[in-house]
Coordinates of N, CA and C in Angstrom, one line a residue:
M1 N 0.8 -1.2 0.0 CA 0.0 0.0 0.0 C 0.9 1.2 0.0
D2 N 0.4 2.3 -0.7 CA 1.2 3.5 -0.8 C 1.2 4.2 0.5
Q3 N 2.1 5.2 0.6 CA 2.2 6.0 1.9 C 0.9 6.7 2.1
I4 N 0.4 6.7 3.3 CA -0.8 7.4 3.6 C -0.6 8.9 3.6
N5 N -1.5 9.5 2.8 CA -1.5 11.0 2.7 C -2.6 11.6 3.6
N6 N -2.2 12.2 4.7 CA -3.1 12.7 5.7 C -4.1 13.7 5.1
E7 N -3.6 14.6 4.2 CA -4.4 15.6 3.6 C -5.5 15.0 2.7
K8 N -5.1 14.0 2.0 CA -6.0 13.3 1.0 C -7.1 12.6 1.8
V9 N -6.7 11.9 2.9 CA -7.6 11.2 3.7 C -8.6 12.2 4.4
G10 N -8.0 13.3 4.8 CA -8.9 14.3 5.5 C -9.9 14.9 4.5
S11 N -9.5 15.2 3.3 CA -10.4 15.7 2.3 C -11.5 14.7 2.0
Y12 N -11.1 13.4 1.9 CA -12.0 12.3 1.6 C -13.1 12.2 2.8
I13 N -12.6 12.3 4.0 CA -13.5 12.2 5.1 C -14.5 13.4 5.1
S14 N -14.0 14.6 4.8 CA -14.9 15.8 4.7 C -15.9 15.6 3.6
E15 N -15.5 15.1 2.4 CA -16.4 14.8 1.3 C -17.5 13.8 1.7
L16 N -17.1 12.7 2.3 CA -18.0 11.7 2.7 C -19.0 12.2 3.8
R17 N -18.5 13.0 4.7 CA -19.3 13.6 5.8 C -20.4 14.5 5.2
K18 N -20.0 15.3 4.3 CA -21.0 16.3 3.6 C -22.0 15.5 2.8
A19 N -21.5 14.4 2.2 CA -22.4 13.6 1.4 C -23.5 13.0 2.2
K20 N -23.1 12.7 3.5 CA -24.1 12.1 4.4 C -24.9 13.2 5.1
K21 N -24.6 14.5 4.8 CA -25.3 15.6 5.4 C -25.1 15.7 6.9
L22 N -23.9 15.4 7.3 CA -23.5 15.5 8.7 C -22.6 16.7 9.0
T23 N -22.8 17.3 10.1 CA -21.9 18.3 10.5 C -20.7 17.6 11.2
Q24 N -19.6 18.4 11.5 CA -18.5 17.8 12.2 C -18.9 17.3 13.6
K25 N -19.8 18.1 14.2 CA -20.3 17.7 15.5 C -21.1 16.4 15.4
D26 N -22.0 16.3 14.4 CA -22.7 15.0 14.2 C -21.8 13.8 14.1
L27 N -20.8 13.9 13.3 CA -19.8 12.8 13.1 C -19.1 12.5 14.3
A28 N -18.7 13.6 15.0 CA -18.0 13.4 16.3 C -18.8 12.7 17.3
D29 N -20.1 13.0 17.4 CA -21.0 12.3 18.4 C -21.2 10.9 18.0
K30 N -21.2 10.5 16.8 CA -21.4 9.1 16.4 C -20.1 8.3 16.7
L31 N -19.0 8.9 16.7 CA -17.7 8.2 17.0 C -17.2 8.4 18.4
Y32 N -18.0 9.2 19.2 CA -17.6 9.5 20.6 C -16.2 10.2 20.7
V33 N -16.0 11.2 19.8 CA -14.9 12.0 19.8 C -15.3 13.5 19.8
S34 N -14.4 14.4 19.9 CA -14.8 15.9 19.9 C -14.8 16.4 18.4
D35 N -15.6 17.4 18.2 CA -15.7 18.0 16.8 C -14.3 18.6 16.4
K36 N -13.5 19.0 17.4 CA -12.1 19.5 17.1 C -11.3 18.3 16.6
T37 N -11.5 17.1 17.0 CA -10.8 16.0 16.5 C -11.1 15.7 15.1
V38 N -12.4 15.8 14.7 CA -12.9 15.6 13.4 C -12.3 16.7 12.5
S39 N -12.3 17.9 13.0 CA -11.7 19.1 12.2 C -10.2 18.8 11.9
K40 N -9.5 18.2 12.9 CA -8.1 17.9 12.7 C -7.9 16.9 11.6
W41 N -8.8 15.9 11.6 CA -8.7 14.8 10.5 C -8.9 15.5 9.2
E42 N -9.9 16.3 9.0 CA -10.3 16.9 7.7 C -9.2 17.9 7.2
R43 N -8.5 18.5 8.1 CA -7.4 19.4 7.7 C -6.1 18.7 7.5
G44 N -6.1 17.4 7.8 CA -4.9 16.6 7.6 C -3.8 16.8 8.7
V45 N -4.3 17.4 9.8 CA -3.4 17.6 10.9 C -3.1 16.3 11.7
S46 N -4.1 15.4 11.7 CA -4.0 14.1 12.4 C -4.8 13.1 11.7
M47 N -4.6 11.8 12.0 CA -5.4 10.7 11.4 C -6.3 10.1 12.5
P48 N -7.4 9.5 12.1 CA -8.2 8.7 13.1 C -7.4 7.6 13.7
S49 N -7.5 7.4 15.0 CA -6.8 6.4 15.7 C -7.2 5.0 15.2
I50 N -6.4 4.0 15.3 CA -6.6 2.7 14.8 C -8.0 2.1 15.2
P51 N -8.4 2.2 16.5 CA -9.7 1.7 16.8 C -10.9 2.3 16.1
L52 N -10.7 3.5 15.6 CA -11.8 4.2 14.9 C -11.9 4.0 13.4
L53 N -10.9 3.4 12.9 CA -10.9 3.2 11.4 C -12.1 2.4 10.9
M54 N -12.3 1.2 11.6 CA -13.4 0.4 11.1 C -14.8 1.1 11.3
P55 N -15.1 1.6 12.5 CA -16.4 2.3 12.7 C -16.6 3.5 11.7
L56 N -15.5 4.2 11.4 CA -15.6 5.3 10.5 C -15.9 4.9 9.1
A57 N -15.2 3.8 8.7 CA -15.4 3.2 7.4 C -16.9 2.7 7.2
N58 N -17.3 2.0 8.3 CA -18.7 1.5 8.3 C -19.7 2.6 8.2
L59 N -19.5 3.7 8.9 CA -20.4 4.8 8.9 C -20.6 5.4 7.5
F60 N -19.5 5.4 6.7 CA -19.5 5.9 5.4 C -19.8 4.9 4.3
D61 N -20.0 3.6 4.7 CA -20.2 2.5 3.8 C -19.1 2.3 2.8
I62 N -17.9 2.4 3.3 CA -16.7 2.1 2.5 C -15.8 1.1 3.2
T63 N -14.7 0.7 2.5 CA -13.8 -0.2 3.2 C -12.7 0.6 3.9
V64 N -12.0 0.0 4.8 CA -10.9 0.7 5.5 C -9.8 1.0 4.5
T65 N -9.6 0.1 3.5 CA -8.6 0.4 2.5 C -8.9 1.7 1.7
E66 N -10.2 1.9 1.4 CA -10.6 3.1 0.7 C -10.4 4.3 1.6
L67 N -10.7 4.2 2.9 CA -10.5 5.3 3.8 C -9.0 5.7 3.9
L68 N -8.1 4.7 4.0 CA -6.7 4.9 4.1 C -6.1 5.5 2.8
K69 N -6.7 5.1 1.7 CA -6.2 5.6 0.4 C -6.8 7.0 0.1
G70 N -7.9 7.3 0.7 CA -8.5 8.6 0.5 C -9.3 8.7 -0.8
E71 N -9.8 7.6 -1.3 CA -10.5 7.6 -2.6 C -11.3 6.3 -2.7
H72 N -12.4 6.4 -3.5 CA -13.2 5.2 -3.8 C -12.4 4.3 -4.7
Q73 N -12.6 3.0 -4.5 CA -11.9 2.0 -5.3 C -13.0 1.2 -6.1
N74 N -12.6 0.8 -7.4 CA -13.5 0.0 -8.1 C -13.5 -1.4 -7.6
I75 N -14.5 -2.2 -8.0 CA -14.6 -3.6 -7.5 C -13.4 -4.4 -7.8
E76 N -12.9 -4.3 -9.0 CA -11.7 -5.1 -9.4 C -10.5 -4.9 -8.4
S77 N -10.3 -3.6 -8.1 CA -9.1 -3.3 -7.3 C -9.3 -3.7 -5.9
L78 N -10.6 -3.7 -5.4 CA -10.9 -4.1 -4.1 C -10.7 -5.6 -3.8
T79 N -10.8 -6.3 -4.9 CA -10.7 -7.8 -4.8 C -9.3 -8.3 -5.0
K80 N -8.4 -7.4 -5.3 CA -7.0 -7.8 -5.4 C -6.4 -8.2 -4.1
P81 N -5.7 -9.3 -4.0 CA -5.2 -9.8 -2.7 C -4.3 -8.7 -2.0
C82 N -3.6 -7.9 -2.9 CA -2.7 -7.0 -2.3 C -3.4 -5.8 -1.7
D83 N -4.7 -5.6 -2.1 CA -5.4 -4.4 -1.5 C -6.4 -4.8 -0.5
I84 N -7.0 -6.0 -0.6 CA -8.1 -6.4 0.2 C -7.7 -6.5 1.7
H85 N -6.4 -6.8 1.9 CA -5.9 -6.8 3.3 C -4.8 -5.8 3.5
A86 N -4.7 -4.8 2.7 CA -3.7 -3.8 2.8 C -3.7 -3.0 4.1
Y87 N -4.9 -2.7 4.5 CA -5.1 -1.9 5.8 C -4.6 -2.7 7.0
D88 N -4.7 -4.0 6.9 CA -4.1 -4.9 8.0 C -2.6 -4.6 8.2
H89 N -1.9 -4.6 7.0 CA -0.5 -4.4 7.1 C -0.2 -3.0 7.6
V90 N -1.0 -2.0 7.2 CA -0.7 -0.6 7.7 C -0.9 -0.5 9.2
I91 N -2.0 -1.1 9.6 CA -2.3 -1.1 11.1 C -1.3 -1.9 11.8
Y92 N -0.9 -3.0 11.3 CA 0.1 -3.8 12.0 C 1.5 -3.1 12.1
H93 N 1.8 -2.5 11.0 CA 3.1 -1.7 10.9 C 3.0 -0.5 11.9
T94 N 1.9 0.2 12.0 CA 1.7 1.3 12.9 C 1.8 0.9 14.3
L95 N 1.2 -0.2 14.6 CA 1.2 -0.7 16.0 C 2.6 -1.1 16.4
Q96 N 3.3 -1.8 15.5 CA 4.7 -2.3 15.8 C 5.6 -1.1 16.0
Q97 N 5.5 -0.1 15.1 CA 6.3 1.1 15.3 C 6.0 1.8 16.6
H98 N 4.8 1.9 16.9 CA 4.3 2.6 18.2 C 4.9 1.8 19.4
R99 N 4.8 0.5 19.3 CA 5.3 -0.3 20.4 C 6.8 -0.2 20.5
K100 N 7.5 -0.2 19.4 CA 8.9 -0.1 19.4 C 9.4 1.1 20.0
H101 N 8.7 2.2 19.7 CA 9.1 3.5 20.3 C 9.0 3.5 21.8
W102 N 7.9 2.9 22.3 CA 7.7 2.9 23.8 C 8.6 1.9 24.5
I103 N 9.0 0.8 23.8 CA 10.0 -0.1 24.4 C 11.4 0.7 24.6
I104 N 11.8 1.4 23.5 CA 13.0 2.2 23.6 C 12.9 3.2 24.7
A105 N 11.8 3.9 24.8 CA 11.6 5.0 25.8 C 11.6 4.4 27.2
Y106 N 11.0 3.2 27.4 CA 10.9 2.5 28.7 C 12.3 2.1 29.2
F107 N 13.1 1.5 28.3 CA 14.4 1.0 28.8 C 15.4 2.2 28.9
L108 N 15.2 3.2 28.1 CA 16.0 4.4 28.3 C 15.7 5.0 29.7
C109 N 14.4 5.0 30.1 CA 14.0 5.5 31.4 C 14.7 4.7 32.5
I110 N 14.7 3.4 32.4 CA 15.3 2.5 33.4 C 16.8 2.8 33.5
I111 N 17.5 3.0 32.3 CA 18.9 3.4 32.4 C 19.2 4.7 33.1
I112 N 18.4 5.7 32.8 CA 18.5 7.0 33.5 C 18.3 6.8 35.0
F113 N 17.3 6.0 35.4 CA 17.0 5.7 36.8 C 18.2 5.2 37.5
F114 N 18.8 4.2 36.9 CA 20.0 3.6 37.6 C 21.2 4.6 37.6
F115 N 21.3 5.4 36.5 CA 22.4 6.4 36.5 C 22.2 7.4 37.6
E116 N 20.9 7.8 37.9 CA 20.7 8.7 38.9 C 21.0 8.2 40.3
I117 N 20.7 6.9 40.5 CA 21.1 6.3 41.8 C 22.6 6.3 42.0
I118 N 23.3 5.9 40.9 CA 24.8 5.9 41.0 C 25.3 7.3 41.2
M119 N 24.8 8.2 40.5 CA 25.2 9.6 40.6 C 25.0 10.1 42.1
F120 N 23.9 9.8 42.7 CA 23.7 10.3 44.1 C 24.5 9.6 45.1
T121 N 24.8 8.3 44.9 CA 25.6 7.5 45.8 C 27.1 8.1 45.7
M122 N 27.5 8.5 44.6 CA 28.8 9.1 44.4 C 28.9 10.5 45.0
A123 N 27.7 11.1 45.2 CA 27.6 12.4 45.9 C 27.4 12.2 47.4
D124 N 27.7 11.0 47.9 CA 27.7 10.8 49.3 C 26.3 10.8 49.9
I125 N 25.3 10.3 49.1 CA 23.9 10.1 49.6 C 23.7 8.6 49.7
S126 N 23.4 8.2 50.9 CA 23.3 6.7 51.1 C 22.0 6.2 50.4
L127 N 22.1 4.9 50.1 CA 20.9 4.2 49.6 C 19.7 4.2 50.5
S128 N 20.0 4.2 51.8 CA 18.9 4.2 52.8 C 18.2 5.5 52.8
D129 N 18.9 6.6 52.5 CA 18.2 7.9 52.3 C 17.4 8.0 51.1
L130 N 17.8 7.2 50.1 CA 17.1 7.2 48.8 C 16.0 6.1 48.7
K131 N 16.0 5.3 49.8 CA 15.1 4.1 49.7 C 13.7 4.4 49.3
S132 N 13.1 5.4 50.0 CA 11.7 5.7 49.7 C 11.4 6.2 48.3
S133 N 12.4 7.0 47.8 CA 12.2 7.5 46.4 C 12.5 6.4 45.4
I134 N 13.4 5.5 45.7 CA 13.6 4.4 44.8 C 12.4 3.5 44.7
T135 N 11.8 3.2 45.9 CA 10.6 2.4 46.0 C 9.4 3.0 45.1
T136 N 9.3 4.4 45.3 CA 8.2 5.1 44.6 C 8.5 5.0 43.1
S137 N 9.7 5.3 42.7 CA 10.0 5.3 41.3 C 9.9 3.9 40.7
V138 N 10.2 2.8 41.4 CA 10.0 1.4 40.9 C 8.5 1.2 40.7
I139 N 7.7 1.6 41.6 CA 6.2 1.4 41.5 C 5.7 2.1 40.3
I140 N 6.2 3.3 40.1 CA 5.8 4.1 38.9 C 6.3 3.4 37.6
L141 N 7.5 2.9 37.6 CA 8.0 2.2 36.5 C 7.2 0.9 36.1
L142 N 6.8 0.2 37.2 CA 5.9 -0.9 37.0 C 4.6 -0.5 36.3
L143 N 4.0 0.6 36.8 CA 2.8 1.1 36.1 C 3.1 1.4 34.7
G144 N 4.2 2.1 34.4 CA 4.5 2.5 33.0 C 4.8 1.2 32.2
G145 N 5.4 0.2 32.8 CA 5.7 -1.0 32.0 C 4.4 -1.7 31.7
Y146 N 3.4 -1.7 32.7 CA 2.2 -2.4 32.4 C 1.4 -1.7 31.3
F147 N 1.5 -0.4 31.2 CA 0.8 0.3 30.1 C 1.5 0.2 28.8
C148 N 2.9 0.1 28.9 CA 3.6 0.0 27.7 C 3.5 -1.4 27.0
F149 N 3.3 -2.5 27.8 CA 3.4 -3.8 27.3 C 2.1 -4.7 27.5
L150 N 1.3 -4.4 28.4 CA 0.2 -5.3 28.8 C -1.2 -4.8 28.6
T151 N -1.4 -3.5 28.7 CA -2.8 -3.0 28.6 C -3.3 -3.1 27.1
P152 N -4.6 -3.4 27.0 CA -5.2 -3.5 25.6 C -5.2 -2.2 24.9
K153 N -4.8 -2.3 23.6 CA -4.8 -1.1 22.8 C -6.2 -0.7 22.3
V154 N -7.1 -1.7 22.3 CA -8.5 -1.4 21.9 C -9.4 -2.0 22.9
L155 N -10.4 -1.2 23.3 CA -11.4 -1.6 24.3 C -12.5 -2.4 23.5
P156 N -13.2 -3.2 24.2 CA -14.4 -3.9 23.6 C -15.4 -3.0 23.1
S157 N -16.1 -3.4 22.1 CA -17.1 -2.5 21.4 C -18.2 -1.9 22.3
Y158 N -18.5 -2.6 23.4 CA -19.6 -2.1 24.2 C -19.2 -0.8 25.0
Y159 N -17.9 -0.5 25.0 CA -17.4 0.7 25.6 C -17.8 1.9 24.7
D160 N -18.0 1.7 23.4 CA -18.3 2.8 22.5 C -19.8 3.1 22.5
S161 N -20.6 2.1 22.9 CA -22.1 2.3 22.9 C -22.7 2.5 24.3
N162 N -21.9 2.6 25.3 CA -22.4 2.8 26.7 C -21.4 3.7 27.4
K163 N -22.0 4.4 28.4 CA -21.1 5.2 29.3 C -20.6 4.4 30.4
I164 N -19.3 4.0 30.3 CA -18.6 3.1 31.2 C -17.5 3.9 31.8
H165 N -17.4 4.0 33.2 CA -16.5 4.9 33.8 C -15.3 4.1 34.4
Y166 N -15.1 2.8 34.0 CA -14.0 2.1 34.5 C -13.4 1.1 33.4
V167 N -12.2 0.7 33.6 CA -11.6 -0.3 32.8 C -10.9 -1.3 33.7
M168 N -11.2 -2.6 33.4 CA -10.5 -3.7 34.1 C -9.8 -4.6 33.2
H169 N -8.5 -4.9 33.5 CA -7.8 -5.8 32.7 C -6.7 -6.5 33.5
G170 N -6.9 -7.8 33.8 CA -6.0 -8.5 34.7 C -6.0 -7.9 36.1
I171 N -4.9 -7.6 36.6 CA -4.8 -7.0 37.9 C -5.0 -5.5 37.9
F172 N -5.1 -4.9 36.7 CA -5.3 -3.5 36.6 C -6.7 -3.0 36.7
R173 N -6.9 -2.0 37.4 CA -8.3 -1.4 37.6 C -8.1 0.2 37.5
I174 N -9.0 0.8 36.7 CA -9.0 2.3 36.7 C -10.5 2.7 36.7
H175 N -10.8 3.6 37.6 CA -12.2 4.1 37.7 C -12.1 5.6 37.8
C176 N -12.8 6.3 37.0 CA -12.9 7.7 37.0 C -14.3 8.2 37.0
T177 N -14.8 8.6 38.1 CA -16.2 9.1 38.2 C -16.4 10.3 37.2
G178 N -17.4 10.3 36.4 CA -17.7 11.4 35.5 C -16.9 11.3 34.2
L179 N -16.1 10.3 34.0 CA -15.3 10.2 32.8 C -15.7 8.9 32.1
S180 N -16.2 8.9 30.9 CA -16.5 7.7 30.1 C -15.3 7.2 29.3
F181 N -15.0 6.0 29.4 CA -13.9 5.4 28.6 C -14.5 4.8 27.3
H182 N -13.8 5.0 26.2 CA -14.2 4.4 24.9 C -13.0 4.5 24.0
N183 N -13.1 3.9 22.8 CA -12.0 3.9 21.9 C -11.6 5.2 21.3
G184 N -12.4 6.2 21.6 CA -12.1 7.6 21.1 C -11.0 8.2 22.0
N185 N -11.1 7.9 23.3 CA -10.1 8.6 24.2 C -9.1 7.6 24.9
W186 N -9.4 6.3 24.8 CA -8.5 5.3 25.5 C -7.1 5.4 25.0
P187 N -6.8 5.4 23.7 CA -5.4 5.5 23.2 C -4.7 6.7 23.8
Y188 N -5.4 7.9 23.9 CA -4.8 9.1 24.4 C -4.5 9.0 25.9
I189 N -5.5 8.3 26.6 CA -5.3 8.2 28.0 C -4.1 7.2 28.3
C190 N -4.0 6.2 27.5 CA -2.8 5.3 27.7 C -1.5 6.0 27.4
T191 N -1.5 6.8 26.4 CA -0.3 7.6 26.1 C 0.1 8.5 27.2
T192 N -1.0 9.2 27.8 CA -0.8 10.1 28.9 C -0.2 9.4 30.1
I193 N -0.7 8.2 30.4 CA -0.2 7.5 31.6 C 1.2 7.0 31.4
K194 N 1.5 6.5 30.2 CA 2.8 6.1 29.9 C 3.8 7.2 30.0
S195 N 3.5 8.4 29.4 CA 4.3 9.5 29.4 C 4.6 10.0 30.8
W196 N 3.5 10.1 31.6 CA 3.6 10.5 33.0 C 4.5 9.6 33.8
A197 N 4.3 8.3 33.6 CA 5.1 7.3 34.4 C 6.6 7.4 34.1
L198 N 6.9 7.4 32.8 CA 8.3 7.4 32.4 C 9.0 8.7 32.8
L199 N 8.3 9.8 32.8 CA 8.9 11.1 33.2 C 9.0 11.2 34.7
S200 N 7.9 10.8 35.4 CA 7.8 10.9 36.8 C 8.8 10.0 37.6
A201 N 9.0 8.8 37.0 CA 9.9 7.8 37.7 C 11.3 8.4 37.8
D202 N 11.8 9.1 36.8 CA 13.1 9.7 36.8 C 13.1 11.1 37.5
V203 N 12.1 11.9 37.3 CA 12.1 13.2 37.9 C 11.9 13.1 39.4
F204 N 11.1 12.2 39.9 CA 10.9 12.1 41.4 C 12.2 11.8 42.1
I205 N 12.9 10.8 41.7 CA 14.1 10.4 42.4 C 15.2 11.5 42.2
L206 N 15.1 12.2 41.1 CA 16.1 13.4 40.9 C 15.8 14.5 41.9
I207 N 14.5 14.9 42.0 CA 14.1 15.9 42.9 C 14.4 15.5 44.4
H208 N 14.1 14.3 44.7 CA 14.3 13.8 46.1 C 15.8 13.8 46.4
G209 N 16.7 13.4 45.5 CA 18.1 13.4 45.7 C 18.7 14.8 45.9
I210 N 18.2 15.7 45.0 CA 18.7 17.1 45.1 C 18.3 17.7 46.5
C211 N 17.0 17.4 46.9 CA 16.5 18.0 48.2 C 17.4 17.4 49.3
I212 N 17.7 16.1 49.3 CA 18.6 15.6 50.4 C 19.9 16.3 50.4
K213 N 20.5 16.5 49.2 CA 21.8 17.1 49.1 C 21.8 18.6 49.6
L214 N 20.7 19.3 49.4 CA 20.6 20.7 49.7 C 20.1 20.9 51.2
Y215 N 19.1 20.1 51.6 CA 18.4 20.4 52.8 C 18.6 19.3 53.9
G216 N 19.1 18.1 53.5 CA 19.3 17.0 54.4 C 18.1 16.1 54.3
S217 N 18.3 14.9 54.8 CA 17.3 13.8 54.7 C 16.1 14.1 55.6
T218 N 16.3 14.7 56.8 CA 15.2 15.0 57.7 C 14.2 15.9 57.1
V219 N 14.7 17.0 56.6 CA 13.7 18.0 56.0 C 13.1 17.4 54.7
T220 N 13.8 16.7 54.0 CA 13.3 16.1 52.7 C 12.2 15.1 53.0
S221 N 12.4 14.3 54.1 CA 11.4 13.3 54.5 C 10.1 14.0 54.9
N222 N 10.2 15.2 55.4 CA 9.0 15.9 55.9 C 8.2 16.5 54.7
I223 N 8.9 16.8 53.6 CA 8.2 17.3 52.4 C 7.9 16.3 51.4
Q224 N 8.3 15.0 51.6 CA 8.1 14.0 50.6 C 6.6 13.7 50.4
G225 N 5.8 13.8 51.4 CA 4.4 13.5 51.3 C 3.8 14.6 50.4
V226 N 4.2 15.8 50.5 CA 3.7 16.9 49.6 C 4.1 16.6 48.1
L227 N 5.3 16.1 47.9 CA 5.8 15.8 46.6 C 5.0 14.6 46.0
L228 N 4.7 13.6 46.8 CA 3.9 12.5 46.3 C 2.5 12.9 46.0
T229 N 1.9 13.7 46.8 CA 0.5 14.2 46.6 C 0.5 14.9 45.3
F230 N 1.4 15.8 45.1 CA 1.5 16.6 43.9 C 1.7 15.7 42.6
L231 N 2.5 14.7 42.8 CA 2.8 13.8 41.7 C 1.6 13.1 41.2
F232 N 0.9 12.4 42.2 CA -0.2 11.6 41.8 C -1.5 12.4 41.4
C233 N -1.6 13.6 42.0 CA -2.7 14.5 41.6 C -2.5 15.0 40.2
S234 N -1.2 15.2 39.8 CA -0.9 15.5 38.4 C -1.4 14.4 37.4
L235 N -1.2 13.2 37.8 CA -1.7 12.1 37.0 C -3.2 12.1 36.8
I236 N -3.9 12.2 38.0 CA -5.3 12.2 37.9 C -5.9 13.3 37.1
L237 N -5.3 14.5 37.3 CA -5.7 15.7 36.5 C -5.5 15.5 35.0
A238 N -4.3 14.9 34.7 CA -4.0 14.6 33.3 C -4.9 13.7 32.6
I239 N -5.3 12.6 33.4 CA -6.2 11.6 32.8 C -7.6 12.2 32.6
Y240 N -8.0 13.0 33.5 CA -9.3 13.7 33.3 C -9.3 14.7 32.2
Y241 N -8.2 15.4 32.1 CA -8.1 16.5 31.0 C -8.1 15.8 29.7
I242 N -7.3 14.8 29.5 CA -7.2 14.1 28.2 C -8.4 13.3 27.9
G243 N -9.0 12.7 28.9 CA -10.2 11.9 28.7 C -11.4 12.7 28.3
K244 N -11.5 13.9 29.0 CA -12.6 14.8 28.7 C -12.4 15.4 27.3
K245 N -11.2 15.7 27.0 CA -10.9 16.4 25.7 C -11.3 15.5 24.5
Y246 N -11.1 14.2 24.6 CA -11.4 13.3 23.5 C -12.7 12.5 23.8
E247 N -13.4 12.9 24.9 CA -14.7 12.2 25.2 C -15.8 12.5 24.2

């Protein structure tokens, strides 16, 4: 399959939407996304997320291959083996690239984490003083690892047709009162949590170590609760902000 042209796909989506006599808001409501998201698609700024490709194609009575090519295809071309499953290869390639980037980011984060520990021990800060921040950072890294490697990339279809405020997967549970999870916002929420986890794991131990060096372990232990509260409140606020933005 040829390289996907965002602008061509966007123009095609706009053309199909108008043919169906739908406003951007109407289309957004049917796909459980914001009208700003639809506007970005049509302007070629961004592409529909992978979980939305099939629902979007079905809504316009076209194939996903046609959607990704940004044009109608004749029957003969649609029955060609190279085209009939072309979108599968695009989706698979996109997922693999996305996963590869997060694997690199995750292990880079772990390397930085150990480098920080070594750096602080060389600066005469004992491991016992760093114990609480190391524990916190490890827990955050485990959360990041879970979202990088184990969480589902696509939610079951019933999330798109009902207002469900929680997601359960294995040992993982997330519940946000007032926020509905669906395939329109789930990929963005996962990205937010992964980004927060990888950044926070390294930043927290860095701030903790600097505070110990500047103010001593006693003062630092007294303000550690404030740092933790701020850290996890930032995650909750980020989830709600991104979730509501794409809800």
